[in-house]
CSV table of C-alpha atoms in Angstrom, one decimal:
chain,number,residue,atom,x,y,z
A,1,UNK,CA,110.1,82.0,123.4
A,2,UNK,CA,108.8,85.5,123.9
A,3,UNK,CA,110.0,87.7,121.0
A,4,UNK,CA,112.0,90.8,121.8
A,5,UNK,CA,109.9,93.9,122.3
A,6,UNK,CA,109.9,96.2,119.2
A,7,UNK,CA,112.5,99.0,119.5
A,8,UNK,CA,109.9,101.4,118.3
A,9,UNK,CA,108.3,101.5,121.8
A,10,UNK,CA,111.4,103.0,123.4
A,11,UNK,CA,111.9,105.4,120.5
A,12,UNK,CA,108.3,106.6,120.7
A,13,UNK,CA,108.5,106.8,124.5
A,14,UNK,CA,111.4,109.3,124.2
A,15,UNK,CA,109.4,111.4,121.8
A,16,UNK,CA,106.2,111.3,124.0
A,17,UNK,CA,107.7,111.7,127.4
A,18,UNK,CA,111.0,113.5,126.6
A,19,UNK,CA,112.8,111.0,128.7
A,20,UNK,CA,114.9,107.9,127.9
A,21,UNK,CA,113.9,106.3,131.2
A,22,UNK,CA,110.1,107.0,131.5
A,23,UNK,CA,107.9,104.1,130.4
A,24,UNK,CA,105.3,104.5,127.7
A,25,UNK,CA,101.7,103.9,128.5
A,26,UNK,CA,98.6,104.0,126.3
A,27,UNK,CA,97.3,107.1,128.2
A,28,UNK,CA,100.6,109.0,127.7
A,29,UNK,CA,100.6,108.2,124.0
A,30,UNK,CA,97.0,109.2,123.5
A,31,UNK,CA,97.4,112.4,125.4
A,32,UNK,CA,100.5,113.2,123.3
A,33,UNK,CA,98.6,112.5,120.1
A,34,UNK,CA,95.6,114.6,121.2
A,35,UNK,CA,97.9,117.5,121.8
A,36,UNK,CA,99.8,117.1,118.5
A,37,UNK,CA,96.5,116.8,116.6
A,38,UNK,CA,95.4,120.1,118.0
A,39,UNK,CA,98.7,121.7,117.2
A,40,UNK,CA,98.6,120.4,113.6
A,41,UNK,CA,95.1,121.5,113.0
A,42,UNK,CA,95.9,125.0,114.2
A,43,UNK,CA,99.0,125.0,112.1
A,44,UNK,CA,97.4,124.1,108.8
A,45,UNK,CA,94.5,126.5,109.4
A,46,UNK,CA,97.1,129.3,109.8
A,47,UNK,CA,99.5,128.2,107.0
A,48,UNK,CA,97.6,126.3,104.3
A,49,UNK,CA,95.1,128.0,101.9
A,50,UNK,CA,93.6,124.5,101.2
A,51,UNK,CA,92.9,123.7,104.8
A,52,UNK,CA,91.7,127.2,105.5
A,53,UNK,CA,89.0,126.5,102.9
A,54,UNK,CA,88.6,122.7,103.6
A,55,UNK,CA,88.2,122.7,107.4
A,56,UNK,CA,84.8,123.8,108.7
A,57,UNK,CA,84.3,127.4,109.7
A,58,UNK,CA,80.6,127.6,110.6
A,59,UNK,CA,78.2,125.6,112.7
A,60,UNK,CA,78.8,122.9,115.3
A,61,UNK,CA,81.8,121.5,113.6
A,62,UNK,CA,83.6,124.9,113.2
A,63,UNK,CA,85.5,124.5,116.4
A,64,UNK,CA,88.4,122.3,115.5
A,65,UNK,CA,89.6,121.9,119.1
A,66,UNK,CA,89.6,118.3,120.2
A,67,UNK,CA,88.6,117.2,123.6
A,68,UNK,CA,89.3,113.5,122.8
A,69,UNK,CA,91.0,111.7,119.9
A,70,UNK,CA,87.6,110.5,118.6
A,71,UNK,CA,86.6,114.1,117.9
A,72,UNK,CA,88.8,114.1,114.8
A,73,UNK,CA,85.9,112.2,113.1
A,74,UNK,CA,84.1,115.5,112.8
A,75,UNK,CA,86.7,116.8,110.4
A,76,UNK,CA,86.5,116.1,106.6
A,77,UNK,CA,88.8,113.7,104.9
A,78,UNK,CA,91.7,114.6,102.6
A,79,UNK,CA,91.8,112.4,99.4
A,80,UNK,CA,94.2,111.6,96.7
A,81,UNK,CA,92.1,113.7,94.4
A,82,UNK,CA,92.6,116.7,96.7
A,83,UNK,CA,96.3,116.1,96.7
A,84,UNK,CA,96.4,116.0,92.9
A,85,UNK,CA,94.3,119.2,92.5
A,86,UNK,CA,95.3,121.3,95.4
A,87,UNK,CA,98.7,120.0,96.5
A,88,UNK,CA,100.5,123.3,96.1
A,89,UNK,CA,97.8,124.9,98.4
A,90,UNK,CA,98.6,122.3,101.2
A,91,UNK,CA,102.2,123.5,101.6
A,92,UNK,CA,102.7,125.3,104.8
A,93,UNK,CA,106.2,126.7,104.3
A,94,UNK,CA,108.2,128.9,101.9
A,95,UNK,CA,109.3,127.3,98.7
A,96,UNK,CA,112.9,127.6,99.7
A,97,UNK,CA,112.2,125.4,102.8
A,98,UNK,CA,111.1,122.5,100.6
A,99,UNK,CA,114.0,120.0,100.5
A,100,UNK,CA,112.4,117.1,98.5
A,101,UNK,CA,109.5,116.7,96.1
A,102,UNK,CA,108.2,113.3,95.1
A,103,UNK,CA,106.0,113.0,92.1
A,104,UNK,CA,103.6,110.0,91.9
A,105,UNK,CA,102.1,109.4,88.5
A,106,UNK,CA,98.6,108.1,88.1
A,107,UNK,CA,97.8,104.9,86.4
A,108,UNK,CA,96.1,106.7,83.6
A,109,UNK,CA,97.7,108.8,80.9
A,110,UNK,CA,95.9,112.1,81.5
A,111,UNK,CA,95.4,112.2,85.2
A,112,UNK,CA,97.2,114.8,87.3
A,113,UNK,CA,100.1,113.4,89.3
A,114,UNK,CA,100.3,113.6,93.1
A,115,UNK,CA,103.2,115.7,94.3
A,116,UNK,CA,104.3,115.4,98.0
A,117,UNK,CA,106.5,118.0,99.5
A,118,UNK,CA,109.0,117.6,102.4
A,119,UNK,CA,111.2,119.9,104.3
A,120,UNK,CA,114.6,118.7,105.5
A,121,UNK,CA,113.1,118.3,109.0
A,122,UNK,CA,110.3,116.1,107.5
A,123,UNK,CA,112.9,113.8,105.9
A,124,UNK,CA,114.8,113.6,109.2
A,125,UNK,CA,111.7,112.1,110.8
A,126,UNK,CA,111.7,109.4,108.1
A,127,UNK,CA,115.5,108.8,108.5
A,128,UNK,CA,115.0,108.5,112.3
A,129,UNK,CA,112.2,105.9,111.8
A,130,UNK,CA,114.3,103.9,109.3
A,131,UNK,CA,117.1,103.8,111.9
A,132,UNK,CA,114.8,102.6,114.7
A,133,UNK,CA,112.7,100.3,112.6
A,134,UNK,CA,115.7,98.4,111.2
A,135,UNK,CA,117.0,97.7,114.7
A,136,UNK,CA,114.5,94.8,114.8
A,137,UNK,CA,116.4,93.0,112.0
A,138,UNK,CA,120.0,94.3,111.9
A,139,UNK,CA,122.9,94.4,114.3
A,140,UNK,CA,126.1,96.4,114.1
A,141,UNK,CA,128.4,95.1,111.4
A,142,UNK,CA,125.6,93.7,109.2
A,143,UNK,CA,125.8,94.3,105.4
A,144,UNK,CA,122.4,95.2,103.9
A,145,UNK,CA,121.7,95.1,100.2
A,146,UNK,CA,119.0,97.7,99.4
A,147,UNK,CA,117.1,96.7,96.3
A,148,UNK,CA,115.3,100.1,96.1
A,149,UNK,CA,116.0,103.4,94.3
A,150,UNK,CA,118.8,105.2,96.1
A,151,UNK,CA,120.8,107.4,93.7
A,152,UNK,CA,119.0,110.6,94.5
A,153,UNK,CA,119.5,112.3,97.8
A,154,UNK,CA,116.4,111.9,99.9
A,155,UNK,CA,115.2,108.9,98.0
A,156,UNK,CA,114.0,105.8,99.9
A,157,UNK,CA,117.2,103.8,99.4
A,158,UNK,CA,119.4,106.7,100.3
A,159,UNK,CA,117.5,107.5,103.5
A,160,UNK,CA,117.6,103.8,104.4
A,161,UNK,CA,121.3,103.7,103.8
A,162,UNK,CA,121.8,106.6,106.2
A,163,UNK,CA,119.4,105.1,108.8
A,164,UNK,CA,121.4,101.9,108.7
A,165,UNK,CA,124.6,103.7,109.3
A,166,UNK,CA,123.2,105.1,112.5
A,167,UNK,CA,122.4,101.5,113.5
A,168,UNK,CA,126.0,100.5,112.9
A,169,UNK,CA,125.1,98.5,109.7
A,170,UNK,CA,126.4,99.1,106.2
A,171,UNK,CA,123.7,99.7,103.5
A,172,UNK,CA,124.7,98.9,99.9
A,173,UNK,CA,122.3,100.5,97.4
A,174,UNK,CA,121.8,98.2,94.4
A,175,UNK,CA,118.6,99.6,93.2
A,176,UNK,CA,115.5,97.6,91.9
A,177,UNK,CA,116.4,94.2,90.5
A,178,UNK,CA,116.7,94.3,86.7
A,179,UNK,CA,119.1,91.5,86.3
A,180,UNK,CA,118.9,88.8,89.0
A,181,UNK,CA,122.3,87.5,88.3
A,182,UNK,CA,123.9,90.9,88.9
A,183,UNK,CA,122.1,91.2,92.3
A,184,UNK,CA,123.2,87.7,93.3
A,185,UNK,CA,126.8,88.5,92.3
A,186,UNK,CA,126.8,91.6,94.6
A,187,UNK,CA,125.3,89.6,97.4
A,188,UNK,CA,128.2,87.1,97.1
A,189,UNK,CA,130.9,89.7,96.5
A,190,UNK,CA,129.9,92.0,99.3
A,191,UNK,CA,129.0,89.2,101.8
A,192,UNK,CA,125.5,90.5,102.3
A,193,UNK,CA,123.5,89.0,105.1
A,194,UNK,CA,120.3,91.2,105.1
A,195,UNK,CA,118.1,92.1,102.1
A,196,UNK,CA,115.6,94.9,101.7
A,197,UNK,CA,113.5,94.8,98.6
A,198,UNK,CA,110.2,94.4,96.7
A,199,UNK,CA,108.5,91.1,97.3
A,200,UNK,CA,108.3,89.7,93.7
A,201,UNK,CA,111.9,90.8,93.0
A,202,UNK,CA,113.3,89.2,96.1
A,203,UNK,CA,111.3,86.0,95.2
A,204,UNK,CA,113.0,86.0,91.8
A,205,UNK,CA,116.4,86.2,93.4
A,206,UNK,CA,115.6,83.2,95.6
A,207,UNK,CA,114.4,81.1,92.8
A,208,UNK,CA,117.1,82.0,90.3
A,209,UNK,CA,119.7,81.3,93.0
A,210,UNK,CA,118.1,78.0,93.9
A,211,UNK,CA,118.0,76.8,90.3
A,212,UNK,CA,121.6,77.9,89.5
A,213,UNK,CA,122.8,76.5,92.9
A,214,UNK,CA,124.7,79.7,93.5
A,215,UNK,CA,126.4,79.8,96.9
A,216,UNK,CA,125.6,82.8,99.0
A,217,UNK,CA,126.6,84.0,102.5
A,218,UNK,CA,123.8,83.1,104.9
A,219,UNK,CA,121.0,85.6,105.1
A,220,UNK,CA,119.4,86.1,108.5
A,221,UNK,CA,116.8,88.8,107.7
A,222,UNK,CA,114.8,90.0,104.7
A,223,UNK,CA,112.6,93.0,104.8
A,224,UNK,CA,109.8,93.2,102.1
A,225,UNK,CA,108.4,96.6,101.3
A,226,UNK,CA,106.6,98.9,98.7
A,227,UNK,CA,103.9,96.3,97.8
A,228,UNK,CA,101.5,93.7,99.1
A,229,UNK,CA,103.4,90.7,100.5
A,230,UNK,CA,101.9,87.3,99.4
A,231,UNK,CA,102.1,84.6,102.1
A,232,UNK,CA,103.4,82.3,99.4
A,233,UNK,CA,106.4,84.5,98.8
A,234,UNK,CA,107.2,84.6,102.5
A,235,UNK,CA,107.0,80.8,102.7
A,236,UNK,CA,109.4,80.4,99.8
A,237,UNK,CA,112.0,82.8,101.1
A,238,UNK,CA,112.0,81.0,104.5
A,239,UNK,CA,112.3,77.7,102.7
A,240,UNK,CA,115.1,78.7,100.4
A,241,UNK,CA,117.1,81.0,102.7
A,242,UNK,CA,116.1,79.9,106.2
A,243,UNK,CA,115.8,83.5,107.2
A,244,UNK,CA,113.3,85.7,109.1
A,245,UNK,CA,111.1,87.7,106.7
A,246,UNK,CA,109.8,91.0,107.9
A,247,UNK,CA,107.3,93.3,106.3
A,248,UNK,CA,107.2,97.1,106.2
A,249,UNK,CA,104.1,99.2,105.5
A,250,UNK,CA,104.4,102.8,104.2
A,251,UNK,CA,103.5,105.1,101.4
A,252,UNK,CA,105.0,108.3,100.1
A,253,UNK,CA,102.2,110.4,101.6
A,254,UNK,CA,103.2,109.0,105.0
A,255,UNK,CA,106.7,110.2,104.5
A,256,UNK,CA,107.7,106.7,103.1
A,257,UNK,CA,107.6,105.0,106.5
A,258,UNK,CA,104.4,103.9,108.3
A,259,UNK,CA,105.0,100.7,110.3
A,260,UNK,CA,107.1,97.6,110.5
A,261,UNK,CA,107.0,94.1,112.0
A,262,UNK,CA,108.6,93.2,115.3
A,263,UNK,CA,110.1,89.8,115.9
A,264,UNK,CA,106.6,88.5,116.7
A,265,UNK,CA,105.8,88.8,113.0
A,266,UNK,CA,102.1,89.4,113.8
A,267,UNK,CA,101.5,92.8,112.3
A,268,UNK,CA,103.0,96.3,112.0
A,269,UNK,CA,103.9,98.6,114.9
A,270,UNK,CA,103.3,102.1,113.7
A,271,UNK,CA,105.0,105.5,113.9
A,272,UNK,CA,102.5,106.6,116.4
A,273,UNK,CA,104.4,109.7,117.6
A,274,UNK,CA,104.5,111.0,114.0
A,275,UNK,CA,101.2,109.7,112.6
A,276,UNK,CA,97.7,109.2,114.0
A,277,UNK,CA,95.9,106.2,112.4
A,278,UNK,CA,92.2,105.5,112.1
A,279,UNK,CA,90.2,102.6,110.5
A,280,UNK,CA,86.9,103.7,108.9
A,281,UNK,CA,84.1,102.2,107.0
A,282,UNK,CA,84.9,103.1,103.4
A,283,UNK,CA,81.2,103.6,102.5
A,284,UNK,CA,80.0,105.7,105.5
A,285,UNK,CA,83.3,107.2,106.6
A,286,UNK,CA,82.5,106.4,110.2
A,287,UNK,CA,85.0,104.6,112.5
A,288,UNK,CA,84.7,100.8,112.7
A,289,UNK,CA,84.5,98.8,115.9
A,290,UNK,CA,87.8,97.7,117.4
A,291,UNK,CA,89.1,94.7,115.5
A,292,UNK,CA,87.0,95.3,112.4
A,293,UNK,CA,88.4,95.7,108.9
A,294,UNK,CA,88.1,99.0,107.1
A,295,UNK,CA,90.1,101.7,105.2
A,296,UNK,CA,93.3,103.1,106.8
A,297,UNK,CA,93.2,106.9,107.3
A,298,UNK,CA,96.1,108.8,108.8
A,299,UNK,CA,96.9,112.3,110.0
A,300,UNK,CA,100.5,113.7,110.3
A,301,UNK,CA,101.4,114.9,113.7
A,302,UNK,CA,104.9,116.4,113.2
A,303,UNK,CA,105.3,117.3,109.6
A,304,UNK,CA,105.8,121.0,108.6
A,305,UNK,CA,106.1,121.0,104.8
A,306,UNK,CA,102.9,119.4,103.8
A,307,UNK,CA,100.8,118.1,106.7
A,308,UNK,CA,97.9,115.9,105.8
A,309,UNK,CA,94.6,115.8,107.8
A,310,UNK,CA,92.6,112.5,107.7
A,311,UNK,CA,94.2,111.3,104.5
A,312,UNK,CA,92.4,108.3,102.9
A,313,UNK,CA,94.9,105.7,101.8
A,314,UNK,CA,92.7,103.3,99.9
A,315,UNK,CA,94.4,100.5,101.9
A,316,UNK,CA,92.4,98.1,104.0
A,317,UNK,CA,93.3,96.5,107.3
A,318,UNK,CA,92.3,96.3,111.0
A,319,UNK,CA,93.8,96.8,114.4
A,320,UNK,CA,94.5,93.5,116.1
A,321,UNK,CA,92.7,93.4,119.4
A,322,UNK,CA,94.9,90.8,121.1
A,323,UNK,CA,98.2,92.0,122.6
A,324,UNK,CA,101.3,91.5,120.4
A,325,UNK,CA,103.5,88.6,121.5
A,326,UNK,CA,106.4,91.1,122.0
A,327,UNK,CA,104.5,92.8,124.8
A,328,UNK,CA,104.5,96.4,123.5
A,329,UNK,CA,101.8,98.9,124.4
A,330,UNK,CA,101.8,100.1,120.7
A,331,UNK,CA,98.9,99.1,118.5
A,332,UNK,CA,99.3,96.3,116.1
A,333,UNK,CA,98.0,96.7,112.5
A,334,UNK,CA,97.2,93.6,110.5
A,335,UNK,CA,99.1,93.1,107.3
A,336,UNK,CA,97.7,95.3,104.5
A,337,UNK,CA,96.4,93.5,101.5
A,338,UNK,CA,96.4,94.4,97.8
A,339,UNK,CA,94.4,97.6,97.3
A,340,UNK,CA,93.2,96.9,93.8
A,341,UNK,CA,90.0,95.1,93.4
A,342,UNK,CA,88.2,94.4,90.1
A,343,UNK,CA,84.4,94.1,90.1
A,344,UNK,CA,83.5,91.1,88.0
A,345,UNK,CA,79.8,91.5,88.6
A,346,UNK,CA,77.4,89.2,90.5
A,347,UNK,CA,79.1,90.1,93.7
A,348,UNK,CA,82.4,88.7,92.5
A,349,UNK,CA,85.7,90.6,93.1
A,350,UNK,CA,89.2,89.8,92.0
A,351,UNK,CA,92.5,91.4,93.3
A,352,UNK,CA,96.2,90.9,92.5
A,353,UNK,CA,96.5,89.3,96.0
A,354,UNK,CA,94.0,86.6,94.9
A,355,UNK,CA,96.1,85.8,91.9
A,356,UNK,CA,99.4,85.9,93.9
A,357,UNK,CA,98.3,83.1,96.2
A,358,UNK,CA,97.2,81.0,93.2
A,359,UNK,CA,100.4,81.5,91.1
A,360,UNK,CA,103.4,82.2,93.2
A,361,UNK,CA,103.4,79.0,95.3
A,362,UNK,CA,104.5,76.9,92.3
A,363,UNK,CA,108.1,76.2,91.8
A,364,UNK,CA,109.8,78.2,89.0
A,365,UNK,CA,107.4,81.1,88.8
A,366,UNK,CA,109.4,84.3,88.8
A,367,UNK,CA,106.8,86.9,88.1
A,368,UNK,CA,103.5,87.5,86.3
A,369,UNK,CA,101.3,90.3,85.1
A,370,UNK,CA,97.5,90.4,84.6
A,371,UNK,CA,95.2,92.4,82.5
A,372,UNK,CA,91.4,92.4,82.1
A,373,UNK,CA,89.8,93.4,78.8
A,374,UNK,CA,86.4,93.0,77.2
A,375,UNK,CA,85.8,91.5,73.8
A,376,UNK,CA,82.4,91.0,72.3
A,377,UNK,CA,80.6,91.4,75.6
A,378,UNK,CA,82.8,88.9,77.4
A,379,UNK,CA,85.5,89.6,80.0
A,380,UNK,CA,89.0,88.4,79.0
A,381,UNK,CA,91.6,87.9,81.8
A,382,UNK,CA,95.1,87.4,80.4
A,383,UNK,CA,98.0,86.2,82.6
A,384,UNK,CA,101.5,86.5,81.4
A,385,UNK,CA,103.6,84.2,83.6
A,386,UNK,CA,107.4,84.1,83.6
A,387,UNK,CA,108.8,80.6,84.4
A,388,UNK,CA,112.3,79.3,85.1
A,389,UNK,CA,112.2,76.0,86.8
A,390,UNK,CA,111.9,72.2,86.4
A,391,UNK,CA,108.8,70.2,85.4
A,392,UNK,CA,107.4,73.1,83.5
A,393,UNK,CA,104.6,71.2,81.8
A,394,UNK,CA,103.3,69.9,85.2
A,395,UNK,CA,103.6,73.3,86.9
A,396,UNK,CA,101.8,75.0,84.0
A,397,UNK,CA,99.0,72.5,84.1
A,398,UNK,CA,98.7,72.9,87.9
A,399,UNK,CA,98.5,76.7,87.6
A,400,UNK,CA,95.9,76.5,84.9
A,401,UNK,CA,93.8,74.2,87.0
A,402,UNK,CA,94.2,76.5,90.1
A,403,UNK,CA,93.2,79.6,88.1
A,404,UNK,CA,90.2,78.0,86.4
A,405,UNK,CA,88.8,76.6,89.7
A,406,UNK,CA,89.3,79.9,91.7
A,407,UNK,CA,86.0,80.8,93.4
A,408,UNK,CA,85.9,84.3,91.8
A,409,UNK,CA,86.4,82.9,88.3
A,410,UNK,CA,85.0,79.4,88.0
A,411,UNK,CA,81.2,80.2,87.7
A,412,UNK,CA,81.8,83.2,85.4
A,413,UNK,CA,83.8,80.9,83.1
A,414,UNK,CA,81.2,78.2,83.2
A,415,UNK,CA,78.5,80.7,82.3
A,416,UNK,CA,80.5,82.0,79.4
A,417,UNK,CA,81.0,85.5,80.9
A,418,UNK,CA,84.7,85.2,81.3
A,419,UNK,CA,87.6,83.8,79.3
A,420,UNK,CA,91.0,83.2,80.9
A,421,UNK,CA,94.2,83.2,78.8
A,422,UNK,CA,97.4,81.9,80.3
A,423,UNK,CA,100.7,82.6,78.5
A,424,UNK,CA,103.8,81.0,79.9
A,425,UNK,CA,107.2,82.4,79.0
A,426,UNK,CA,110.5,80.6,79.8
A,427,UNK,CA,112.7,83.3,78.4
A,428,UNK,CA,114.3,84.7,81.6
A,429,UNK,CA,115.9,87.5,79.5
A,430,UNK,CA,112.4,88.9,79.5
A,431,UNK,CA,112.6,89.7,83.2
A,432,UNK,CA,112.7,93.4,83.8
A,433,UNK,CA,111.9,93.7,87.4
A,434,UNK,CA,108.2,93.4,87.0
A,435,UNK,CA,106.6,96.8,87.4
A,436,UNK,CA,109.7,98.6,88.8
A,437,UNK,CA,108.9,100.0,92.2
A,438,UNK,CA,105.2,100.5,91.5
A,439,UNK,CA,102.5,98.5,93.2
A,440,UNK,CA,101.4,95.5,91.1
A,441,UNK,CA,97.9,95.8,89.9
A,442,UNK,CA,95.5,94.1,87.5
A,443,UNK,CA,95.5,96.3,84.4
A,444,UNK,CA,91.8,97.0,83.8
A,445,UNK,CA,91.3,97.7,80.1
A,446,UNK,CA,87.5,97.3,80.1
A,447,UNK,CA,85.7,100.3,78.7
């Protein structure tokens, strides 16, 4: 059966053509993006002291006018370091026009935080995207439990709640999962049939419910967001709940929303009327060939508070060359993987995503954390694994074997360069929602 076309196409068509009846074509979208890119560049050069200094003024690259979309490659990137150091200088409006400020702390203790500024109009763009994007997985009358922060006006959960209301669904803000039993009780009490949450926290709910044999109303959709989504978690949710599992890609710098699955579940369709995306070689900065992997870079097209030009996300993916099964003309971005990657030497790399696929498939695993240290010249990887399931000894033995035979780790262990410690904890009272709403990463304590 051919999946229903993503509702984002009709939404973007209205933005691009100004008509609810005119069809979207690739050419119309590219012409619109080219025009908006030109407007945005002119805007930041007039309003932002950072971009007045950052964008070229002399030589062949000084003319920021774009003849074709690819000409944007002549402009410099904006980085997370720029955002930390010069964020205030990127603002293009009066202070009184700023409606929401989001502060993102760095992983270190002394690094400057990133602060992202939004006007009320900027937040309306996100609200509009949440409304349209959720139409893929909700229908009028659905009751959606939002397992994300939502107490503060303008926060992701509050915006999602308002977007769902526009779609005729009721959003119930629970917040991040701290006590699985409390979230399960609300799902039952409020007859929830759609969940939105963080992958590992939603997995915990499924496994706690399965073990306790708690009866819940049937779920028909789950949306996973804020972090890398392990395939093993998707498989488990489908197995336990028999639901469709969708994935959202976004980051605060994008305005929270970037792209979302259609019912074809083959990749993200993007907010292409609000954001222009590129895939670049992270080493050379040049665009990659169609279908090749690289770093995701985006430029805002409609933001007024703090526009960003060629912002490097640190995320890696590729545009899928084949057409999406849903038949949209929108591009399709492959699922974004874990952005952290530890260099183990000898060409060996290890990411949280690698560990996810080794540990999460096994029954009873609720969560885990990982840290890498160095002791007496040897790397020491410590995994703290929270378990709550049957056959613990067998599962622990299997996980230990899987970790110790992982291609990135096995040779280093045999050569005495790496020691792996696995600590299993069955005290479910120790569960505190993992790392809150932050992205899960291997804590690198070396050096």
